[in-house]
PDB file of C-alpha atoms and ligand atoms in Angstrom:
ATOM      1  CA  UNK A   2     -27.880  -3.800  17.190  1.00 54.00           C
ATOM      2  CA  UNK A   3     -24.582  -5.182  17.419  1.00 55.00           C
ATOM      3  CA  UNK A   4     -24.513  -8.555  19.067  1.00 57.00           C
ATOM      4  CA  UNK A   5     -21.867  -9.398  21.902  1.00 55.00           C
ATOM      5  CA  UNK A   6     -20.917 -13.249  21.750  1.00 54.00           C
ATOM      6  CA  UNK A   7     -20.591 -15.193  24.364  1.00 56.00           C
ATOM      7  CA  UNK A   8     -17.081 -15.567  25.083  1.00 54.00           C
ATOM      8  CA  UNK A   9     -15.194 -17.840  27.340  1.00 75.00           C
ATOM      9  CA  UNK A  10     -11.842 -18.777  25.954  1.00 93.00           C
ATOM     10  CA  UNK A  11      -9.610 -17.495  23.595  1.00 94.00           C
ATOM     11  CA  UNK A  12     -10.031 -20.903  21.299  1.00 94.00           C
ATOM     12  CA  UNK A  13     -13.963 -20.537  21.281  1.00 94.00           C
ATOM     13  CA  UNK A  14     -13.834 -16.287  21.009  1.00 95.00           C
ATOM     14  CA  UNK A  15     -11.611 -17.456  17.732  1.00 96.00           C
ATOM     15  CA  UNK A  16     -13.670 -19.748  16.406  1.00 95.00           C
ATOM     16  CA  UNK A  17     -16.975 -17.994  16.892  1.00 95.00           C
ATOM     17  CA  UNK A  18     -15.243 -15.106  15.316  1.00 96.00           C
ATOM     18  CA  UNK A  19     -14.056 -16.940  12.196  1.00 97.00           C
ATOM     19  CA  UNK A  20     -17.475 -18.078  11.866  1.00 97.00           C
ATOM     20  CA  UNK A  21     -19.142 -14.585  11.976  1.00 97.00           C
ATOM     21  CA  UNK A  22     -16.530 -13.005   9.464  1.00 97.00           C
ATOM     22  CA  UNK A  23     -17.153 -15.605   7.244  1.00 97.00           C
ATOM     23  CA  UNK A  24     -20.989 -15.485   7.160  1.00 97.00           C
ATOM     24  CA  UNK A  25     -21.031 -11.995   7.176  1.00 96.00           C
ATOM     25  CA  UNK A  26     -18.341 -10.756   4.725  1.00 95.00           C
ATOM     26  CA  UNK A  27     -18.352 -13.943   2.976  1.00 94.00           C
ATOM     27  CA  UNK A  28     -14.347 -14.555   3.980  1.00 94.00           C
ATOM     28  CA  UNK A  29     -12.947 -18.246   2.869  1.00 96.00           C
ATOM     29  CA  UNK A  30     -12.445 -19.606   6.271  1.00 96.00           C
ATOM     30  CA  UNK A  31      -8.753 -19.529   6.457  1.00 96.00           C
ATOM     31  CA  UNK A  32      -8.742 -15.757   5.801  1.00 96.00           C
ATOM     32  CA  UNK A  33     -11.172 -15.491   8.550  1.00 97.00           C
ATOM     33  CA  UNK A  34      -9.603 -17.401  10.999  1.00 97.00           C
ATOM     34  CA  UNK A  35      -6.501 -15.553  10.257  1.00 96.00           C
ATOM     35  CA  UNK A  36      -8.250 -11.842  10.581  1.00 97.00           C
ATOM     36  CA  UNK A  37      -9.921 -13.255  13.933  1.00 97.00           C
ATOM     37  CA  UNK A  38      -6.095 -14.111  15.100  1.00 96.00           C
ATOM     38  CA  UNK A  39      -4.707 -10.554  14.324  1.00 96.00           C
ATOM     39  CA  UNK A  40      -7.316  -8.774  15.735  1.00 97.00           C
ATOM     40  CA  UNK A  41      -7.127 -11.262  19.389  1.00 96.00           C
ATOM     41  CA  UNK A  42      -3.229 -10.401  19.264  1.00 95.00           C
ATOM     42  CA  UNK A  43      -4.132  -6.693  19.134  1.00 94.00           C
ATOM     43  CA  UNK A  44      -6.576  -6.886  21.802  1.00 92.00           C
ATOM     44  CA  UNK A  45      -4.247  -8.831  24.582  1.00 92.00           C
ATOM     45  CA  UNK A  46      -1.086  -7.592  23.192  1.00 92.00           C
ATOM     46  CA  UNK A  47       0.464 -11.012  22.826  1.00 92.00           C
ATOM     47  CA  UNK A  48       2.181 -12.539  19.969  1.00 90.00           C
ATOM     48  CA  UNK A  49       0.357 -15.581  17.696  1.00 91.00           C
ATOM     49  CA  UNK A  50       2.627 -18.263  19.748  1.00 92.00           C
ATOM     50  CA  UNK A  51       1.658 -17.126  22.740  1.00 92.00           C
ATOM     51  CA  UNK A  52      -2.044 -17.644  21.916  1.00 91.00           C
ATOM     52  CA  UNK A  53      -1.207 -20.942  20.507  1.00 90.00           C
ATOM     53  CA  UNK A  54       0.135 -21.830  23.944  1.00 93.00           C
ATOM     54  CA  UNK A  55      -2.881 -20.292  25.931  1.00 91.00           C
ATOM     55  CA  UNK A  56      -5.532 -21.079  24.014  1.00 91.00           C
ATOM     56  CA  UNK A  57      -7.663 -22.538  26.662  1.00 92.00           C
ATOM     57  CA  UNK A  58      -7.194 -19.420  28.922  1.00 92.00           C
ATOM     58  CA  UNK A  59     -10.109 -17.562  29.704  1.00 92.00           C
ATOM     59  CA  UNK A  60     -10.259 -14.009  28.543  1.00 93.00           C
ATOM     60  CA  UNK A  61     -10.828 -11.233  31.249  1.00 92.00           C
ATOM     61  CA  UNK A  62     -14.030  -8.988  30.651  1.00 91.00           C
ATOM     62  CA  UNK A  63     -11.865  -6.124  29.475  1.00 92.00           C
ATOM     63  CA  UNK A  64     -10.239  -8.270  26.924  1.00 93.00           C
ATOM     64  CA  UNK A  65     -13.475  -9.439  25.948  1.00 93.00           C
ATOM     65  CA  UNK A  66     -15.527  -6.278  25.460  1.00 93.00           C
ATOM     66  CA  UNK A  67     -11.758  -4.949  23.679  1.00 95.00           C
ATOM     67  CA  UNK A  68     -12.373  -8.188  21.276  1.00 95.00           C
ATOM     68  CA  UNK A  69     -16.226  -7.588  20.564  1.00 95.00           C
ATOM     69  CA  UNK A  70     -15.428  -4.178  19.327  1.00 96.00           C
ATOM     70  CA  UNK A  71     -12.737  -4.520  16.880  1.00 97.00           C
ATOM     71  CA  UNK A  72     -14.637  -7.469  15.573  1.00 97.00           C
ATOM     72  CA  UNK A  73     -17.961  -5.616  15.177  1.00 97.00           C
ATOM     73  CA  UNK A  74     -16.018  -2.864  13.390  1.00 97.00           C
ATOM     74  CA  UNK A  75     -14.623  -5.584  10.872  1.00 98.00           C
ATOM     75  CA  UNK A  76     -18.026  -7.161  10.802  1.00 97.00           C
ATOM     76  CA  UNK A  77     -19.293  -3.821   9.188  1.00 96.00           C
ATOM     77  CA  UNK A  78     -16.414  -3.827   6.834  1.00 96.00           C
ATOM     78  CA  UNK A  79     -13.529  -1.494   8.059  1.00 97.00           C
ATOM     79  CA  UNK A  80     -10.137  -2.820   6.845  1.00 97.00           C
ATOM     80  CA  UNK A  81      -8.195  -4.803   9.325  1.00 97.00           C
ATOM     81  CA  UNK A  82      -5.047  -2.412   8.789  1.00 98.00           C
ATOM     82  CA  UNK A  83      -7.364   0.624   9.798  1.00 98.00           C
ATOM     83  CA  UNK A  84      -8.454  -1.226  12.676  1.00 98.00           C
ATOM     84  CA  UNK A  85      -4.935  -2.033  14.225  1.00 96.00           C
ATOM     85  CA  UNK A  86      -3.410   1.414  12.293  1.00 97.00           C
ATOM     86  CA  UNK A  87      -0.853  -0.404  10.558  1.00 96.00           C
ATOM     87  CA  UNK A  88       0.094  -2.545   7.829  1.00 97.00           C
ATOM     88  CA  UNK A  89       3.143  -4.595   7.179  1.00 96.00           C
ATOM     89  CA  UNK A  90       4.976  -3.871   3.754  1.00 98.00           C
ATOM     90  CA  UNK A  91       8.376  -4.972   2.282  1.00 98.00           C
ATOM     91  CA  UNK A  92       8.848  -6.471   6.273  1.00 97.00           C
ATOM     92  CA  UNK A  93       8.605  -3.091   7.818  1.00 98.00           C
ATOM     93  CA  UNK A  94       5.051  -2.296   9.793  1.00 97.00           C
ATOM     94  CA  UNK A  95       3.907   0.813   8.506  1.00 98.00           C
ATOM     95  CA  UNK A  96       1.415   3.346  10.217  1.00 98.00           C
ATOM     96  CA  UNK A  97      -1.823   4.073   7.823  1.00 98.00           C
ATOM     97  CA  UNK A  98      -4.856   5.871   8.597  1.00 98.00           C
ATOM     98  CA  UNK A  99      -8.028   6.725   7.003  1.00 97.00           C
ATOM     99  CA  UNK A 100      -6.288   9.598   4.633  1.00 98.00           C
ATOM    100  CA  UNK A 101      -3.822   7.137   3.022  1.00 98.00           C
ATOM    101  CA  UNK A 102      -4.321   3.997   0.584  1.00 98.00           C
ATOM    102  CA  UNK A 103      -3.949   0.357   2.403  1.00 98.00           C
ATOM    103  CA  UNK A 104       0.159  -0.220   0.589  1.00 98.00           C
ATOM    104  CA  UNK A 105      -0.597  -3.445  -1.084  1.00 96.00           C
ATOM    105  CA  UNK A 106       1.528  -6.791  -1.792  1.00 94.00           C
ATOM    106  CA  UNK A 107       1.462  -5.848  -5.694  1.00 93.00           C
ATOM    107  CA  UNK A 108       3.561  -2.715  -4.751  1.00 97.00           C
ATOM    108  CA  UNK A 109       6.340  -4.695  -3.397  1.00 98.00           C
ATOM    109  CA  UNK A 110       7.263  -5.429  -7.086  1.00 98.00           C
ATOM    110  CA  UNK A 111       7.573  -2.432  -7.850  1.00 98.00           C
ATOM    111  CA  UNK A 112       9.682  -1.890  -5.102  1.00 98.00           C
ATOM    112  CA  UNK A 113      11.660  -4.872  -5.616  1.00 98.00           C
ATOM    113  CA  UNK A 114      12.098  -4.118  -9.070  1.00 98.00           C
ATOM    114  CA  UNK A 115      13.443  -0.356  -8.310  1.00 98.00           C
ATOM    115  CA  UNK A 116      15.967  -1.675  -6.119  1.00 98.00           C
ATOM    116  CA  UNK A 117      16.844  -3.549  -9.375  1.00 98.00           C
ATOM    117  CA  UNK A 118      17.073  -0.725 -11.413  1.00 98.00           C
ATOM    118  CA  UNK A 119      18.962   1.820  -8.539  1.00 97.00           C
ATOM    119  CA  UNK A 120      22.512   2.613  -9.792  1.00 95.00           C
ATOM    120  CA  UNK A 121      24.828   0.872  -7.276  1.00 93.00           C
ATOM    121  CA  UNK A 122      26.375   3.854  -5.851  1.00 90.00           C
ATOM    122  CA  UNK A 123      24.839   6.965  -4.076  1.00 89.00           C
ATOM    123  CA  UNK A 124      21.778   7.925  -6.001  1.00 95.00           C
ATOM    124  CA  UNK A 125      18.650  10.122  -6.143  1.00 98.00           C
ATOM    125  CA  UNK A 126      14.978   9.061  -6.358  1.00 98.00           C
ATOM    126  CA  UNK A 127      11.322  10.314  -6.252  1.00 98.00           C
ATOM    127  CA  UNK A 128       8.412   8.811  -5.538  1.00 98.00           C
ATOM    128  CA  UNK A 129       5.087  10.194  -6.661  1.00 98.00           C
ATOM    129  CA  UNK A 130       1.791   9.833  -4.480  1.00 98.00           C
ATOM    130  CA  UNK A 131       3.615   8.578  -1.542  1.00 98.00           C
ATOM    131  CA  UNK A 132       0.594   8.107   0.700  1.00 98.00           C
ATOM    132  CA  UNK A 133       1.791   5.963   3.614  1.00 98.00           C
ATOM    133  CA  UNK A 134       5.219   6.598   2.530  1.00 98.00           C
ATOM    134  CA  UNK A 135       5.220   2.793   1.292  1.00 98.00           C
ATOM    135  CA  UNK A 136       7.624   2.919  -1.616  1.00 98.00           C
ATOM    136  CA  UNK A 137       9.661   6.186  -0.442  1.00 98.00           C
ATOM    137  CA  UNK A 138      10.577   4.902   3.034  1.00 98.00           C
ATOM    138  CA  UNK A 139      11.215   1.222   2.231  1.00 98.00           C
ATOM    139  CA  UNK A 140      13.547   2.576  -0.291  1.00 98.00           C
ATOM    140  CA  UNK A 141      15.167   4.892   2.211  1.00 98.00           C
ATOM    141  CA  UNK A 142      15.240   2.275   4.839  1.00 98.00           C
ATOM    142  CA  UNK A 143      17.226  -0.224   2.219  1.00 97.00           C
ATOM    143  CA  UNK A 144      19.046   2.181   0.522  1.00 97.00           C
ATOM    144  CA  UNK A 145      20.549   4.595   3.144  1.00 96.00           C
ATOM    145  CA  UNK A 146      23.144   6.151   0.728  1.00 96.00           C
ATOM    146  CA  UNK A 147      20.053   7.311  -1.451  1.00 97.00           C
ATOM    147  CA  UNK A 148      18.476  10.894  -1.615  1.00 97.00           C
ATOM    148  CA  UNK A 149      14.851  10.172  -1.701  1.00 98.00           C
ATOM    149  CA  UNK A 150      12.030  12.736  -2.156  1.00 98.00           C
ATOM    150  CA  UNK A 151       8.256  11.791  -1.976  1.00 98.00           C
ATOM    151  CA  UNK A 152       5.384  13.719  -3.130  1.00 98.00           C
ATOM    152  CA  UNK A 153       1.615  14.220  -2.450  1.00 98.00           C
ATOM    153  CA  UNK A 154      -0.974  16.453  -2.656  1.00 98.00           C
ATOM    154  CA  UNK A 155      -2.613  14.903   0.715  1.00 98.00           C
ATOM    155  CA  UNK A 156      -1.014  16.734   3.338  1.00 98.00           C
ATOM    156  CA  UNK A 157      -2.646  14.689   5.738  1.00 98.00           C
ATOM    157  CA  UNK A 158      -1.137  11.387   3.808  1.00 98.00           C
ATOM    158  CA  UNK A 159       2.174  13.182   3.955  1.00 98.00           C
ATOM    159  CA  UNK A 160       2.033  13.714   8.040  1.00 98.00           C
ATOM    160  CA  UNK A 161       1.607   9.963   8.156  1.00 98.00           C
ATOM    161  CA  UNK A 162       4.419   9.188   5.720  1.00 98.00           C
ATOM    162  CA  UNK A 163       6.482  11.786   8.086  1.00 98.00           C
ATOM    163  CA  UNK A 164       5.927   9.346  10.813  1.00 98.00           C
ATOM    164  CA  UNK A 165       6.983   6.223   8.810  1.00 98.00           C
ATOM    165  CA  UNK A 166      10.278   7.969   7.299  1.00 98.00           C
ATOM    166  CA  UNK A 167      11.204   8.890  11.112  1.00 98.00           C
ATOM    167  CA  UNK A 168      10.466   5.228  12.315  1.00 98.00           C
ATOM    168  CA  UNK A 169      12.167   3.385   9.529  1.00 98.00           C
ATOM    169  CA  UNK A 170      14.581   5.730   7.572  1.00 95.00           C
ATOM    170  CA  UNK A 171      15.791   7.845  10.534  1.00 88.00           C
ATOM    171  CA  UNK A 172      13.744  10.903   8.521  1.00 90.00           C
ATOM    172  CA  UNK A 173      15.745  10.831   5.386  1.00 94.00           C
ATOM    173  CA  UNK A 174      12.466  11.257   3.122  1.00 98.00           C
ATOM    174  CA  UNK A 175      12.125  14.690   1.961  1.00 98.00           C
ATOM    175  CA  UNK A 176       8.559  14.939   1.539  1.00 98.00           C
ATOM    176  CA  UNK A 177       6.866  17.623  -0.511  1.00 98.00           C
ATOM    177  CA  UNK A 178       3.149  18.723  -0.746  1.00 98.00           C
ATOM    178  CA  UNK A 179       1.666  19.286  -3.795  1.00 98.00           C
ATOM    179  CA  UNK A 180       0.542  17.705  -7.539  1.00 98.00           C
ATOM    180  CA  UNK A 181       2.827  15.079  -9.153  1.00 98.00           C
ATOM    181  CA  UNK A 182       6.076  16.689 -10.446  1.00 98.00           C
ATOM    182  CA  UNK A 183       5.168  20.430  -9.361  1.00 98.00           C
ATOM    183  CA  UNK A 184       6.640  20.405  -5.944  1.00 98.00           C
ATOM    184  CA  UNK A 185      10.693  19.522  -7.567  1.00 98.00           C
ATOM    185  CA  UNK A 186      10.325  22.294  -9.892  1.00 96.00           C
ATOM    186  CA  UNK A 187      12.943  20.832 -12.713  1.00 95.00           C
ATOM    187  CA  UNK A 188      14.926  18.874 -10.471  1.00 98.00           C
ATOM    188  CA  UNK A 189      16.194  15.378 -12.030  1.00 98.00           C
ATOM    189  CA  UNK A 190      16.471  12.067 -10.270  1.00 98.00           C
ATOM    190  CA  UNK A 191      18.034   8.887 -11.196  1.00 98.00           C
ATOM    191  CA  UNK A 192      14.745   7.201 -10.633  1.00 98.00           C
ATOM    192  CA  UNK A 193      11.348   8.109 -10.227  1.00 98.00           C
ATOM    193  CA  UNK A 194       8.441   5.471  -9.040  1.00 98.00           C
ATOM    194  CA  UNK A 195       4.815   5.640  -8.512  1.00 98.00           C
ATOM    195  CA  UNK A 196       1.832   3.863  -7.667  1.00 98.00           C
ATOM    196  CA  UNK A 197      -0.452   6.640  -8.779  1.00 98.00           C
ATOM    197  CA  UNK A 198      -4.687   6.141  -8.645  1.00 98.00           C
ATOM    198  CA  UNK A 199      -5.462   4.184 -11.715  1.00 98.00           C
ATOM    199  CA  UNK A 200      -9.191   2.842 -11.073  1.00 97.00           C
ATOM    200  CA  UNK A 201     -12.051   4.012 -13.538  1.00 96.00           C
ATOM    201  CA  UNK A 202     -14.167   6.170 -11.728  1.00 94.00           C
ATOM    202  CA  UNK A 203     -17.422   4.015 -12.465  1.00 94.00           C
ATOM    203  CA  UNK A 204     -15.511   0.715 -11.534  1.00 96.00           C
ATOM    204  CA  UNK A 205     -18.028  -1.319  -9.562  1.00 96.00           C
ATOM    205  CA  UNK A 206     -15.040  -2.396  -7.570  1.00 94.00           C
ATOM    206  CA  UNK A 207     -14.649   0.841  -5.629  1.00 96.00           C
ATOM    207  CA  UNK A 208     -17.642   0.342  -3.693  1.00 94.00           C
ATOM    208  CA  UNK A 209     -16.570  -3.312  -2.770  1.00 93.00           C
ATOM    209  CA  UNK A 210     -14.831  -4.367   0.265  1.00 92.00           C
ATOM    210  CA  UNK A 211     -11.545  -2.448   1.508  1.00 93.00           C
ATOM    211  CA  UNK A 212     -12.268  -0.058  -1.068  1.00 95.00           C
ATOM    212  CA  UNK A 213     -14.823   1.799   0.026  1.00 96.00           C
ATOM    213  CA  UNK A 214     -13.350   2.900   2.805  1.00 96.00           C
ATOM    214  CA  UNK A 215      -9.641   4.091   1.093  1.00 96.00           C
ATOM    215  CA  UNK A 216      -9.519   7.825   0.129  1.00 95.00           C
ATOM    216  CA  UNK A 217     -11.171   8.128  -3.498  1.00 95.00           C
ATOM    217  CA  UNK A 218      -8.401  10.600  -4.603  1.00 95.00           C
ATOM    218  CA  UNK A 219      -5.620   7.677  -3.954  1.00 95.00           C
ATOM    219  CA  UNK A 220      -8.004   5.257  -6.011  1.00 96.00           C
ATOM    220  CA  UNK A 221      -9.684   6.784  -9.111  1.00 96.00           C
ATOM    221  CA  UNK A 222      -8.473   8.872 -12.096  1.00 97.00           C
ATOM    222  CA  UNK A 223     -10.082  10.303 -14.911  1.00 96.00           C
ATOM    223  CA  UNK A 224      -9.962   9.033 -18.679  1.00 96.00           C
ATOM    224  CA  UNK A 225     -10.482   5.029 -17.971  1.00 95.00           C
ATOM    225  CA  UNK A 226      -7.874   5.373 -14.887  1.00 98.00           C
ATOM    226  CA  UNK A 227      -5.351   6.514 -16.961  1.00 98.00           C
ATOM    227  CA  UNK A 228      -5.425  10.212 -16.594  1.00 98.00           C
ATOM    228  CA  UNK A 229      -2.765  10.707 -13.540  1.00 98.00           C
ATOM    229  CA  UNK A 230      -0.608   7.848 -15.659  1.00 98.00           C
ATOM    230  CA  UNK A 231      -0.238   9.777 -18.610  1.00 98.00           C
ATOM    231  CA  UNK A 232       0.723  12.700 -16.788  1.00 98.00           C
ATOM    232  CA  UNK A 233       3.673  10.865 -14.895  1.00 98.00           C
ATOM    233  CA  UNK A 234       4.607   9.224 -18.035  1.00 98.00           C
ATOM    234  CA  UNK A 235       4.803  12.036 -20.236  1.00 98.00           C
ATOM    235  CA  UNK A 236       6.333  14.427 -18.103  1.00 98.00           C
ATOM    236  CA  UNK A 237       9.352  11.991 -16.733  1.00 98.00           C
ATOM    237  CA  UNK A 238      11.833  12.549 -19.106  1.00 98.00           C
ATOM    238  CA  UNK A 239      12.119  16.172 -17.973  1.00 97.00           C
ATOM    239  CA  UNK A 240      12.594  14.965 -14.486  1.00 98.00           C
ATOM    240  CA  UNK A 241      14.668  11.633 -15.117  1.00 98.00           C
ATOM    241  CA  UNK A 242      18.682  12.309 -15.365  1.00 97.00           C
ATOM    242  CA  UNK A 243      20.202  10.835 -18.657  1.00 96.00           C
ATOM    243  CA  UNK A 244      19.911   6.901 -18.379  1.00 96.00           C
ATOM    244  CA  UNK A 245      17.469   7.184 -15.249  1.00 98.00           C
ATOM    245  CA  UNK A 246      14.661   4.981 -15.310  1.00 98.00           C
ATOM    246  CA  UNK A 247      10.667   5.240 -14.381  1.00 98.00           C
ATOM    247  CA  UNK A 248       8.580   2.824 -12.663  1.00 98.00           C
ATOM    248  CA  UNK A 249       4.734   3.079 -12.603  1.00 98.00           C
ATOM    249  CA  UNK A 250       2.235   0.486 -11.113  1.00 98.00           C
ATOM    250  CA  UNK A 251      -1.216   0.368 -13.301  1.00 98.00           C
ATOM    251  CA  UNK A 252      -4.091  -1.811 -13.531  1.00 97.00           C
ATOM    252  CA  UNK A 253      -4.044  -5.697 -14.699  1.00 97.00           C
ATOM    253  CA  UNK A 254      -5.475  -4.213 -18.062  1.00 97.00           C
ATOM    254  CA  UNK A 255      -3.637  -0.962 -18.604  1.00 98.00           C
ATOM    255  CA  UNK A 256      -0.209  -2.771 -19.688  1.00 98.00           C
ATOM    256  CA  UNK A 257      -0.921  -1.965 -23.437  1.00 98.00           C
ATOM    257  CA  UNK A 258      -1.644   1.760 -22.914  1.00 98.00           C
ATOM    258  CA  UNK A 259       1.192   2.157 -20.669  1.00 98.00           C
ATOM    259  CA  UNK A 260       3.665   0.884 -22.766  1.00 98.00           C
ATOM    260  CA  UNK A 261       2.170   3.240 -25.622  1.00 98.00           C
ATOM    261  CA  UNK A 262       2.588   6.263 -23.514  1.00 98.00           C
ATOM    262  CA  UNK A 263       6.652   5.149 -22.558  1.00 98.00           C
ATOM    263  CA  UNK A 264       6.991   4.587 -26.442  1.00 98.00           C
ATOM    264  CA  UNK A 265       5.161   8.321 -26.823  1.00 98.00           C
ATOM    265  CA  UNK A 266       7.388   9.767 -24.376  1.00 98.00           C
ATOM    266  CA  UNK A 267      10.890   8.346 -26.174  1.00 97.00           C
ATOM    267  CA  UNK A 268      11.739   5.624 -23.544  1.00 98.00           C
ATOM    268  CA  UNK A 269      13.835   2.696 -24.268  1.00 98.00           C
ATOM    269  CA  UNK A 270      14.247  -0.756 -22.465  1.00 98.00           C
ATOM    270  CA  UNK A 271      10.291  -0.808 -21.774  1.00 98.00           C
ATOM    271  CA  UNK A 272       9.030  -3.679 -20.215  1.00 98.00           C
ATOM    272  CA  UNK A 273       6.018  -4.746 -18.202  1.00 98.00           C
ATOM    273  CA  UNK A 274       6.472  -7.164 -14.939  1.00 98.00           C
ATOM    274  CA  UNK A 275       3.743  -9.484 -13.739  1.00 98.00           C
ATOM    275  CA  UNK A 276       2.526  -9.900  -9.852  1.00 95.00           C
ATOM    276  CA  UNK A 277       2.522 -12.876  -8.092  1.00 91.00           C
ATOM    277  CA  UNK A 278      -0.923 -13.551  -9.505  1.00 93.00           C
ATOM    278  CA  UNK A 279       0.142 -13.420 -12.976  1.00 96.00           C
ATOM    279  CA  UNK A 280      -1.038 -10.330 -13.722  1.00 97.00           C
ATOM    280  CA  UNK A 281       1.267  -7.483 -15.775  1.00 98.00           C
ATOM    281  CA  UNK A 282       1.252  -4.494 -13.223  1.00 98.00           C
ATOM    282  CA  UNK A 283       4.388  -2.868 -13.403  1.00 98.00           C
ATOM    283  CA  UNK A 284       5.750  -1.059 -16.345  1.00 98.00           C
ATOM    284  CA  UNK A 285       9.256   0.416 -16.330  1.00 98.00           C
ATOM    285  CA  UNK A 286      11.432   2.258 -19.040  1.00 98.00           C
ATOM    286  CA  UNK A 287      14.935   4.119 -19.277  1.00 98.00           C
ATOM    287  CA  UNK A 288      15.377   7.360 -20.468  1.00 96.00           C
ATOM    288  CA  UNK A 289      17.774   7.628 -23.467  1.00 82.00           C
ATOM    289  CA  UNK A 290      20.778  10.182 -23.264  1.00 76.00           C
ATOM    290  CA  UNK A 291      19.145  13.480 -24.723  1.00 67.00           C
TER     291      UNK A 291
HETATM  292  C1  SAM B 314      -2.371   4.579  -5.363  1.00 82.60           C
HETATM  293  S1  SAM B 314      -2.064   5.472  -3.651  1.00 82.60           S
HETATM  294  C2  SAM B 314      -0.388   4.925  -3.322  1.00 82.60           C
HETATM  295  C3  SAM B 314       0.106   5.184  -2.291  1.00 82.60           C
HETATM  296  C4  SAM B 314       1.425   4.590  -1.949  1.00 82.60           C
HETATM  297  N1  SAM B 314       2.488   5.524  -2.719  1.00 82.60           N
HETATM  298  C5  SAM B 314       1.442   2.967  -1.980  1.00 82.60           C
HETATM  299  O1  SAM B 314       1.960   2.557  -3.052  1.00 82.60           O
HETATM  300  O2  SAM B 314       0.753   2.774  -1.273  1.00 82.60           O
HETATM  301  C6  SAM B 314      -2.196   7.216  -4.836  1.00 82.60           C
HETATM  302  C7  SAM B 314      -1.709   8.431  -4.296  1.00 82.60           C
HETATM  303  O3  SAM B 314      -1.330   9.643  -4.838  1.00 82.60           O
HETATM  304  C8  SAM B 314      -1.888  10.430  -3.955  1.00 82.60           C
HETATM  305  N2  SAM B 314      -2.185  11.816  -5.300  1.00 82.60           N
HETATM  306  C9  SAM B 314      -3.486  11.778  -6.163  1.00 82.60           C
HETATM  307  N3  SAM B 314      -3.711  12.701  -6.922  1.00 82.60           N
HETATM  308  C10 SAM B 314      -2.148  13.325  -6.847  1.00 82.60           C
HETATM  309  C11 SAM B 314      -1.656  14.426  -7.119  1.00 82.60           C
HETATM  310  N4  SAM B 314      -2.261  14.579  -8.440  1.00 82.60           N
HETATM  311  N5  SAM B 314      -0.310  14.344  -6.956  1.00 82.60           N
HETATM  312  C12 SAM B 314       0.103  14.040  -6.026  1.00 82.60           C
HETATM  313  N6  SAM B 314      -0.123  12.578  -5.539  1.00 82.60           N
HETATM  314  C13 SAM B 314      -1.448  12.818  -5.729  1.00 82.60           C
HETATM  315  C14 SAM B 314      -2.707  10.271  -3.324  1.00 82.60           C
HETATM  316  O4  SAM B 314      -3.333  11.161  -2.443  1.00 82.60           O
HETATM  317  C15 SAM B 314      -2.114   8.664  -2.869  1.00 82.60           C
HETATM  318  O5  SAM B 314      -1.660   9.091  -1.435  1.00 82.60           O
END
C-alpha cells in the first residue's frame, strides 16, 4: 500500500519527499531534492523562484494529493520525464511519452558537432531513428534554412516528433515512417546524424533505472549492440552528397568498432569525440568525392 506522508507546508513536503527518494531509489540527496522540487513545480504550476519565496505556505489538499500521486509514481521508478511529459534538450522543452526515448545530454554533443559540420548555406539533413525528434527538431530550430528529414520505424514515436516539430520548428521537419534509409529511397543529404539503439540485448543496465521504462526497440541492438550502427555506417555513402558528413552516437566502448566501420565504408576525416564525462561517444567522418 502506498503511504501518504503528512504534508504541511512546501518546505517540509519537499524535505520529506527528498528523503523518501533517497532511501527508496538510492538517489544522491542533491538529485533527490532537485526531483522533489521539479515534481512540486509541476503540481502547483509555479517556478522555482516562487517556491523559494513561498516555502512556508501551506499546501492545499488538492496540491498535497497531486504531489503525493506524482511522488509515488517516481518512488516506483518511473522516470521524471515520463511523469512530467517533457524533457529539456538543447534548451528546448520536448514532449516525451513512453513511445520515445528520453533525450539525453550525451546527444547534445552530437547536435553541437552536427551544427559545426553543416554547410554555411542552405543544406539538407537526415536524422535516422528520430524518436521524440530531439536531433531533427533542434537542428531545424537552429538552422531554419536547412531541409530536415527524420525517419523512425515507430509510428507512435513519430507522432511525438510531429508535436515537437510543430512547436519548435514551424513544422519544417519531414517525418517518414520506416526502417533507417528505406523511406528516403536514393535521396542524398549534406549531413546524416543518428543516435540508434546500441546497447547489447543482454546488458544488465537494461533492467535498471529509467531504462526499464523506455522502449526496448529504442535501446537494444543485436551483435553486441552494433547491428544498427553497422547498417547505418555502411549504407551512409549511398545517401551522402560528396563531402557530406555522417555522425553517430555510440556506447563508450564502441569507438574502435565504429571507427573500423567508418574506414570500411571509405570515410575520411574520421574522429571520435568525448562527452562531458570524458567518454568517447560520437564518431564522425566525411564522404570523399566518389
Ligand atoms: C536511441 S533512440 C534515439 C531517439 C532520438 N534520436 C534521441 O536521440 O533521443 C533510437 C530510435 O531509433 C528508432 N529505431 C529503432 N530501430 C529502427 C529502425 N530499424 N529504423 C528506424 N528507426 C529505428 C527507435 O524507435 C528510437 O526512436
